[in-house]
Amino acid sequence: MTATLTGVGVGPGDPELLTVKAVRVLREADAVFVPVMADRPDAGRAEATVREYVAADRLRRLPFALDDRGGVTARRAAAWDAAARTVVETIDAGARSLAFATIGDPNVYSTFGYLAQSVRALLPAVRVATVPGVTAMQELASRSGVPLCEGREPLTLLPATAGLALFADALAGPGTVVTYKGWRRHPELLAELRRQGRLDDAVLGRGLGLPGEHVGPVDDTDHDLPYLSTLLVPARRDNRGGKL
């Protein structure tokens, strides 16, 4: 029987945001994997969320070089390969239903895609599936009361690591802009928000679903942001239904 590896989105941090399907897949899996930082193998956000529904002794940690910069580093590639070997060894031992818990959605800036590709390289017959999850931008929009998009407005999602030019171009456009991974680039993002007169409109989410989280206006004096920060800049809306 073909083994199935399923990437399960577990949301940005609040255990209540898991879907019914996500909980079922996690509970029915023969093995449940969770990502951790390679040098800090303590429980990460995905594991802490999943523990609300799956016993800790059923979880297996896979170390990844999540904090590496500079593209596909040797350390990052080695972590992908090692994680894939662990998954394949688990399948060889008899597991047929395997789940990998990932924060947010497994198809949006997720480590799961790299893991799935690496597993398939070792075991082409494995079936890969995903269970969608609530994204940080959806949670931030909900918590702040700011709609992501209306009418004909486009929605642009980009990582700050892609560079300031993309952010500036998106801000100059007609739609909402959401930026992930802005921690080290935060001062640059703030400067561009000021330049385009958008600072007062922006909403920041940091540590969503975790103790000490922040949801609200951007504090332009606070540059010490965690990696998983979300910046939401809504489209300019002058009147109700104006973008229909």
PDB file of C-alpha atoms in Angstrom, residues 2-220:
ATOM      1  CA  THR A   2       1.336   3.435  -0.968  1.00  0.00           C
ATOM      2  CA  ALA A   3       2.380   5.687   1.889  1.00  0.00           C
ATOM      3  CA  THR A   4       0.943   9.199   2.098  1.00  0.00           C
ATOM      4  CA  LEU A   5       2.804  12.228   3.448  1.00  0.00           C
ATOM      5  CA  THR A   6       0.411  15.057   4.312  1.00  0.00           C
ATOM      6  CA  GLY A   7       1.415  18.612   5.085  1.00  0.00           C
ATOM      7  CA  VAL A   8      -1.060  19.892   7.657  1.00  0.00           C
ATOM      8  CA  GLY A   9      -1.527  23.618   8.161  1.00  0.00           C
ATOM      9  CA  VAL A  10      -2.029  24.388  11.851  1.00  0.00           C
ATOM     10  CA  GLY A  11      -2.507  28.158  11.661  1.00  0.00           C
ATOM     11  CA  PRO A  12      -0.395  30.969  13.117  1.00  0.00           C
ATOM     12  CA  GLY A  13      -0.426  29.831  16.750  1.00  0.00           C
ATOM     13  CA  ASP A  14      -3.932  29.681  18.215  1.00  0.00           C
ATOM     14  CA  PRO A  15      -4.906  25.978  18.584  1.00  0.00           C
ATOM     15  CA  GLU A  16      -8.559  26.902  18.024  1.00  0.00           C
ATOM     16  CA  LEU A  17      -7.769  27.829  14.421  1.00  0.00           C
ATOM     17  CA  LEU A  18      -7.059  24.259  13.306  1.00  0.00           C
ATOM     18  CA  THR A  19      -9.665  22.900  10.927  1.00  0.00           C
ATOM     19  CA  VAL A  20     -11.676  19.785  11.731  1.00  0.00           C
ATOM     20  CA  LYS A  21      -9.882  17.998   8.896  1.00  0.00           C
ATOM     21  CA  ALA A  22      -6.464  19.004  10.229  1.00  0.00           C
ATOM     22  CA  VAL A  23      -7.256  17.552  13.658  1.00  0.00           C
ATOM     23  CA  ARG A  24      -8.573  14.329  12.119  1.00  0.00           C
ATOM     24  CA  VAL A  25      -5.534  13.824   9.875  1.00  0.00           C
ATOM     25  CA  LEU A  26      -3.133  14.471  12.746  1.00  0.00           C
ATOM     26  CA  ARG A  27      -4.934  12.087  15.080  1.00  0.00           C
ATOM     27  CA  GLU A  28      -5.236   9.307  12.487  1.00  0.00           C
ATOM     28  CA  ALA A  29      -1.631   9.476  11.277  1.00  0.00           C
ATOM     29  CA  ASP A  30       0.765   6.637  12.005  1.00  0.00           C
ATOM     30  CA  ALA A  31       3.484   9.241  12.530  1.00  0.00           C
ATOM     31  CA  VAL A  32       3.306  12.998  13.147  1.00  0.00           C
ATOM     32  CA  PHE A  33       6.376  15.115  12.405  1.00  0.00           C
ATOM     33  CA  VAL A  34       6.962  18.677  13.601  1.00  0.00           C
ATOM     34  CA  PRO A  35       9.736  21.079  12.536  1.00  0.00           C
ATOM     35  CA  VAL A  36      12.231  22.508  15.032  1.00  0.00           C
ATOM     36  CA  MET A  37      15.260  24.765  14.765  1.00  0.00           C
ATOM     37  CA  ALA A  38      18.384  22.704  14.140  1.00  0.00           C
ATOM     38  CA  ASP A  39      20.328  24.325  16.975  1.00  0.00           C
ATOM     39  CA  ARG A  40      17.372  24.717  19.349  1.00  0.00           C
ATOM     40  CA  PRO A  41      15.472  21.417  19.407  1.00  0.00           C
ATOM     41  CA  ASP A  42      12.866  22.664  21.877  1.00  0.00           C
ATOM     42  CA  ALA A  43       9.189  22.787  20.948  1.00  0.00           C
ATOM     43  CA  GLY A  44       8.432  25.164  18.105  1.00  0.00           C
ATOM     44  CA  ARG A  45       5.170  26.934  17.340  1.00  0.00           C
ATOM     45  CA  ALA A  46       3.770  24.082  15.223  1.00  0.00           C
ATOM     46  CA  GLU A  47       4.512  21.512  17.923  1.00  0.00           C
ATOM     47  CA  ALA A  48       2.997  23.639  20.682  1.00  0.00           C
ATOM     48  CA  THR A  49      -0.179  23.984  18.628  1.00  0.00           C
ATOM     49  CA  VAL A  50      -0.425  20.307  17.721  1.00  0.00           C
ATOM     50  CA  ARG A  51       0.058  19.217  21.343  1.00  0.00           C
ATOM     51  CA  GLU A  52      -3.459  20.480  22.044  1.00  0.00           C
ATOM     52  CA  TYR A  53      -4.766  17.568  19.963  1.00  0.00           C
ATOM     53  CA  VAL A  54      -2.017  14.933  19.786  1.00  0.00           C
ATOM     54  CA  ALA A  55      -0.097  13.394  22.691  1.00  0.00           C
ATOM     55  CA  ALA A  56       3.490  14.639  22.931  1.00  0.00           C
ATOM     56  CA  ASP A  57       4.889  11.108  22.796  1.00  0.00           C
ATOM     57  CA  ARG A  58       3.395  10.660  19.314  1.00  0.00           C
ATOM     58  CA  LEU A  59       5.311  13.607  17.876  1.00  0.00           C
ATOM     59  CA  ARG A  60       8.684  13.321  16.147  1.00  0.00           C
ATOM     60  CA  ARG A  61      10.869  16.375  15.715  1.00  0.00           C
ATOM     61  CA  LEU A  62      12.625  17.115  12.430  1.00  0.00           C
ATOM     62  CA  PRO A  63      15.442  19.702  12.703  1.00  0.00           C
ATOM     63  CA  PHE A  64      15.639  22.316   9.940  1.00  0.00           C
ATOM     64  CA  ALA A  65      18.033  25.226   9.371  1.00  0.00           C
ATOM     65  CA  LEU A  66      15.127  27.667   9.537  1.00  0.00           C
ATOM     66  CA  ASP A  67      17.311  30.636  10.472  1.00  0.00           C
ATOM     67  CA  ASP A  68      19.861  30.276   7.678  1.00  0.00           C
ATOM     68  CA  ARG A  69      20.256  33.192   5.289  1.00  0.00           C
ATOM     69  CA  GLY A  70      21.617  33.235   1.778  1.00  0.00           C
ATOM     70  CA  GLY A  71      19.461  30.773  -0.141  1.00  0.00           C
ATOM     71  CA  VAL A  72      20.161  27.044  -0.251  1.00  0.00           C
ATOM     72  CA  THR A  73      23.088  26.814   2.140  1.00  0.00           C
ATOM     73  CA  ALA A  74      24.891  23.534   2.730  1.00  0.00           C
ATOM     74  CA  ARG A  75      23.444  23.420   6.241  1.00  0.00           C
ATOM     75  CA  ARG A  76      19.905  23.949   4.961  1.00  0.00           C
ATOM     76  CA  ALA A  77      20.222  21.305   2.238  1.00  0.00           C
ATOM     77  CA  ALA A  78      21.709  18.823   4.695  1.00  0.00           C
ATOM     78  CA  ALA A  79      18.750  19.360   7.039  1.00  0.00           C
ATOM     79  CA  TRP A  80      16.253  18.728   4.229  1.00  0.00           C
ATOM     80  CA  ASP A  81      18.075  15.519   3.287  1.00  0.00           C
ATOM     81  CA  ALA A  82      18.281  14.277   6.875  1.00  0.00           C
ATOM     82  CA  ALA A  83      14.590  14.984   7.472  1.00  0.00           C
ATOM     83  CA  ALA A  84      13.657  13.155   4.272  1.00  0.00           C
ATOM     84  CA  ARG A  85      15.695  10.118   5.306  1.00  0.00           C
ATOM     85  CA  THR A  86      13.884  10.043   8.660  1.00  0.00           C
ATOM     86  CA  VAL A  87      10.509  10.104   6.902  1.00  0.00           C
ATOM     87  CA  VAL A  88      11.533   7.328   4.483  1.00  0.00           C
ATOM     88  CA  GLU A  89      12.889   5.219   7.347  1.00  0.00           C
ATOM     89  CA  THR A  90       9.549   5.620   9.115  1.00  0.00           C
ATOM     90  CA  ILE A  91       7.755   4.424   5.984  1.00  0.00           C
ATOM     91  CA  ASP A  92      10.163   1.471   5.671  1.00  0.00           C
ATOM     92  CA  ALA A  93       9.278   0.582   9.267  1.00  0.00           C
ATOM     93  CA  GLY A  94       5.620   0.219   8.293  1.00  0.00           C
ATOM     94  CA  ALA A  95       3.996   3.663   8.589  1.00  0.00           C
ATOM     95  CA  ARG A  96       1.546   4.417   5.789  1.00  0.00           C
ATOM     96  CA  SER A  97      -0.074   7.631   6.955  1.00  0.00           C
ATOM     97  CA  LEU A  98       2.399  10.375   7.847  1.00  0.00           C
ATOM     98  CA  ALA A  99       1.617  13.972   8.777  1.00  0.00           C
ATOM     99  CA  PHE A 100       3.902  16.991   8.907  1.00  0.00           C
ATOM    100  CA  ALA A 101       2.548  19.921  10.910  1.00  0.00           C
ATOM    101  CA  THR A 102       3.434  23.357   9.604  1.00  0.00           C
ATOM    102  CA  ILE A 103       2.377  26.773  10.851  1.00  0.00           C
ATOM    103  CA  GLY A 104       0.022  28.682   8.585  1.00  0.00           C
ATOM    104  CA  ASP A 105      -0.709  26.886   5.335  1.00  0.00           C
ATOM    105  CA  PRO A 106       1.537  24.167   3.838  1.00  0.00           C
ATOM    106  CA  ASN A 107       1.390  25.837   0.417  1.00  0.00           C
ATOM    107  CA  VAL A 108       2.363  29.341   1.575  1.00  0.00           C
ATOM    108  CA  TYR A 109       6.078  29.874   2.345  1.00  0.00           C
ATOM    109  CA  SER A 110       6.256  26.499   4.049  1.00  0.00           C
ATOM    110  CA  THR A 111       9.108  24.098   4.752  1.00  0.00           C
ATOM    111  CA  PHE A 112       6.778  21.269   3.772  1.00  0.00           C
ATOM    112  CA  GLY A 113       7.353  21.771   0.045  1.00  0.00           C
ATOM    113  CA  TYR A 114      11.096  21.207   0.413  1.00  0.00           C
ATOM    114  CA  LEU A 115      10.538  18.162   2.603  1.00  0.00           C
ATOM    115  CA  ALA A 116       8.048  16.627   0.173  1.00  0.00           C
ATOM    116  CA  GLN A 117      10.400  17.153  -2.766  1.00  0.00           C
ATOM    117  CA  SER A 118      13.278  15.569  -0.841  1.00  0.00           C
ATOM    118  CA  VAL A 119      11.189  12.555   0.207  1.00  0.00           C
ATOM    119  CA  ARG A 120       9.999  12.011  -3.368  1.00  0.00           C
ATOM    120  CA  ALA A 121      13.596  12.015  -4.568  1.00  0.00           C
ATOM    121  CA  LEU A 122      14.282   9.074  -2.259  1.00  0.00           C
ATOM    122  CA  LEU A 123      10.896   7.373  -2.613  1.00  0.00           C
ATOM    123  CA  PRO A 124       9.096   8.411  -5.823  1.00  0.00           C
ATOM    124  CA  ALA A 125       6.050   6.272  -5.040  1.00  0.00           C
ATOM    125  CA  VAL A 126       5.080   8.276  -1.936  1.00  0.00           C
ATOM    126  CA  ARG A 127       1.810  10.181  -2.250  1.00  0.00           C
ATOM    127  CA  VAL A 128       1.899  13.835  -1.170  1.00  0.00           C
ATOM    128  CA  ALA A 129      -1.181  15.692   0.058  1.00  0.00           C
ATOM    129  CA  THR A 130      -1.915  18.884   1.978  1.00  0.00           C
ATOM    130  CA  VAL A 131      -4.542  20.174   4.385  1.00  0.00           C
ATOM    131  CA  PRO A 132      -4.925  23.969   4.137  1.00  0.00           C
ATOM    132  CA  GLY A 133      -4.533  26.095   7.235  1.00  0.00           C
ATOM    133  CA  VAL A 134      -5.380  29.605   8.395  1.00  0.00           C
ATOM    134  CA  THR A 135      -2.617  32.036   7.433  1.00  0.00           C
ATOM    135  CA  ALA A 136      -1.122  34.801   9.557  1.00  0.00           C
ATOM    136  CA  MET A 137      -2.524  37.448   7.218  1.00  0.00           C
ATOM    137  CA  GLN A 138      -6.044  36.073   7.696  1.00  0.00           C
ATOM    138  CA  GLU A 139      -5.647  36.026  11.464  1.00  0.00           C
ATOM    139  CA  LEU A 140      -4.227  39.560  11.484  1.00  0.00           C
ATOM    140  CA  ALA A 141      -7.072  40.839   9.306  1.00  0.00           C
ATOM    141  CA  SER A 142      -9.591  39.197  11.624  1.00  0.00           C
ATOM    142  CA  ARG A 143      -7.998  40.443  14.839  1.00  0.00           C
ATOM    143  CA  SER A 144      -7.524  43.998  13.586  1.00  0.00           C
ATOM    144  CA  GLY A 145     -10.872  44.312  11.811  1.00  0.00           C
ATOM    145  CA  VAL A 146      -9.199  45.280   8.532  1.00  0.00           C
ATOM    146  CA  PRO A 147     -10.536  43.496   5.409  1.00  0.00           C
ATOM    147  CA  LEU A 148      -7.812  42.066   3.216  1.00  0.00           C
ATOM    148  CA  CYS A 149      -9.424  42.985  -0.090  1.00  0.00           C
ATOM    149  CA  GLU A 150     -12.674  44.384  -1.460  1.00  0.00           C
ATOM    150  CA  GLY A 151     -14.220  44.604  -4.896  1.00  0.00           C
ATOM    151  CA  ARG A 152     -11.548  44.827  -7.597  1.00  0.00           C
ATOM    152  CA  GLU A 153      -8.634  45.319  -5.203  1.00  0.00           C
ATOM    153  CA  PRO A 154      -5.630  43.023  -5.710  1.00  0.00           C
ATOM    154  CA  LEU A 155      -3.935  41.426  -2.726  1.00  0.00           C
ATOM    155  CA  THR A 156      -0.137  41.207  -2.710  1.00  0.00           C
ATOM    156  CA  LEU A 157       1.689  38.888  -0.311  1.00  0.00           C
ATOM    157  CA  LEU A 158       5.462  39.053  -0.260  1.00  0.00           C
ATOM    158  CA  PRO A 159       8.384  38.265   2.043  1.00  0.00           C
ATOM    159  CA  ALA A 160      10.510  41.205   3.135  1.00  0.00           C
ATOM    160  CA  THR A 161      13.512  39.046   2.269  1.00  0.00           C
ATOM    161  CA  ALA A 162      12.643  39.576  -1.428  1.00  0.00           C
ATOM    162  CA  GLY A 163      13.882  43.153  -1.173  1.00  0.00           C
ATOM    163  CA  LEU A 164      12.542  46.640  -0.650  1.00  0.00           C
ATOM    164  CA  ALA A 165      11.832  47.338  -4.336  1.00  0.00           C
ATOM    165  CA  LEU A 166       8.993  44.810  -4.487  1.00  0.00           C
ATOM    166  CA  PHE A 167       7.473  46.243  -1.314  1.00  0.00           C
ATOM    167  CA  ALA A 168       7.676  49.797  -2.648  1.00  0.00           C
ATOM    168  CA  ASP A 169       6.089  48.829  -5.967  1.00  0.00           C
ATOM    169  CA  ALA A 170       3.271  46.980  -4.218  1.00  0.00           C
ATOM    170  CA  LEU A 171       2.565  49.933  -1.910  1.00  0.00           C
ATOM    171  CA  ALA A 172       2.299  52.215  -4.930  1.00  0.00           C
ATOM    172  CA  GLY A 173      -0.368  49.955  -6.432  1.00  0.00           C
ATOM    173  CA  PRO A 174      -4.135  49.917  -5.842  1.00  0.00           C
ATOM    174  CA  GLY A 175      -4.441  47.012  -3.421  1.00  0.00           C
ATOM    175  CA  THR A 176      -3.603  45.654   0.005  1.00  0.00           C
ATOM    176  CA  VAL A 177      -0.017  44.656   0.754  1.00  0.00           C
ATOM    177  CA  VAL A 178       0.963  41.979   3.281  1.00  0.00           C
ATOM    178  CA  THR A 179       4.590  41.416   4.199  1.00  0.00           C
ATOM    179  CA  TYR A 180       6.001  38.407   6.044  1.00  0.00           C
ATOM    180  CA  LYS A 181       9.461  37.931   7.564  1.00  0.00           C
ATOM    181  CA  GLY A 182      10.026  41.626   8.121  1.00  0.00           C
ATOM    182  CA  TRP A 183      12.047  41.426  11.328  1.00  0.00           C
ATOM    183  CA  ARG A 184      15.515  42.416  10.048  1.00  0.00           C
ATOM    184  CA  ARG A 185      14.073  44.652   7.312  1.00  0.00           C
ATOM    185  CA  HIS A 186      11.614  46.440   9.582  1.00  0.00           C
ATOM    186  CA  PRO A 187      13.417  49.832   9.630  1.00  0.00           C
ATOM    187  CA  GLU A 188      13.520  49.821   5.810  1.00  0.00           C
ATOM    188  CA  LEU A 189       9.848  48.917   5.600  1.00  0.00           C
ATOM    189  CA  LEU A 190       8.982  51.713   8.024  1.00  0.00           C
ATOM    190  CA  ALA A 191      10.946  54.224   5.980  1.00  0.00           C
ATOM    191  CA  GLU A 192       9.065  53.243   2.831  1.00  0.00           C
ATOM    192  CA  LEU A 193       5.706  53.421   4.607  1.00  0.00           C
ATOM    193  CA  ARG A 194       6.554  56.964   5.697  1.00  0.00           C
ATOM    194  CA  ARG A 195       7.750  57.941   2.227  1.00  0.00           C
ATOM    195  CA  GLN A 196       4.479  56.817   0.655  1.00  0.00           C
ATOM    196  CA  GLY A 197       2.274  58.174   3.445  1.00  0.00           C
ATOM    197  CA  ARG A 198       1.011  54.746   4.507  1.00  0.00           C
ATOM    198  CA  LEU A 199       2.394  54.407   8.032  1.00  0.00           C
ATOM    199  CA  ASP A 200      -0.819  55.432   9.784  1.00  0.00           C
ATOM    200  CA  ASP A 201      -2.814  52.824   7.839  1.00  0.00           C
ATOM    201  CA  ALA A 202      -0.504  49.891   8.568  1.00  0.00           C
ATOM    202  CA  VAL A 203      -1.253  47.137  11.085  1.00  0.00           C
ATOM    203  CA  LEU A 204       1.375  44.901  12.670  1.00  0.00           C
ATOM    204  CA  GLY A 205       0.979  41.412  14.089  1.00  0.00           C
ATOM    205  CA  ARG A 206       3.803  39.898  16.097  1.00  0.00           C
ATOM    206  CA  GLY A 207       3.744  36.581  17.909  1.00  0.00           C
ATOM    207  CA  LEU A 208       0.161  35.886  16.838  1.00  0.00           C
ATOM    208  CA  GLY A 209      -1.439  33.326  19.111  1.00  0.00           C
ATOM    209  CA  LEU A 210       1.462  33.373  21.573  1.00  0.00           C
ATOM    210  CA  PRO A 211       1.930  34.961  24.997  1.00  0.00           C
ATOM    211  CA  GLY A 212       2.978  38.578  24.584  1.00  0.00           C
ATOM    212  CA  GLU A 213       1.499  38.902  21.101  1.00  0.00           C
ATOM    213  CA  HIS A 214       0.895  42.338  19.611  1.00  0.00           C
ATOM    214  CA  VAL A 215      -1.855  43.299  17.184  1.00  0.00           C
ATOM    215  CA  GLY A 216      -2.324  46.951  16.315  1.00  0.00           C
ATOM    216  CA  PRO A 217      -0.794  50.064  14.758  1.00  0.00           C
ATOM    217  CA  VAL A 218       2.871  50.052  13.849  1.00  0.00           C
ATOM    218  CA  ASP A 219       5.148  51.488  16.540  1.00  0.00           C
ATOM    219  CA  ASP A 220       7.894  53.126  14.531  1.00  0.00           C
TER     220      ASP A 220
END
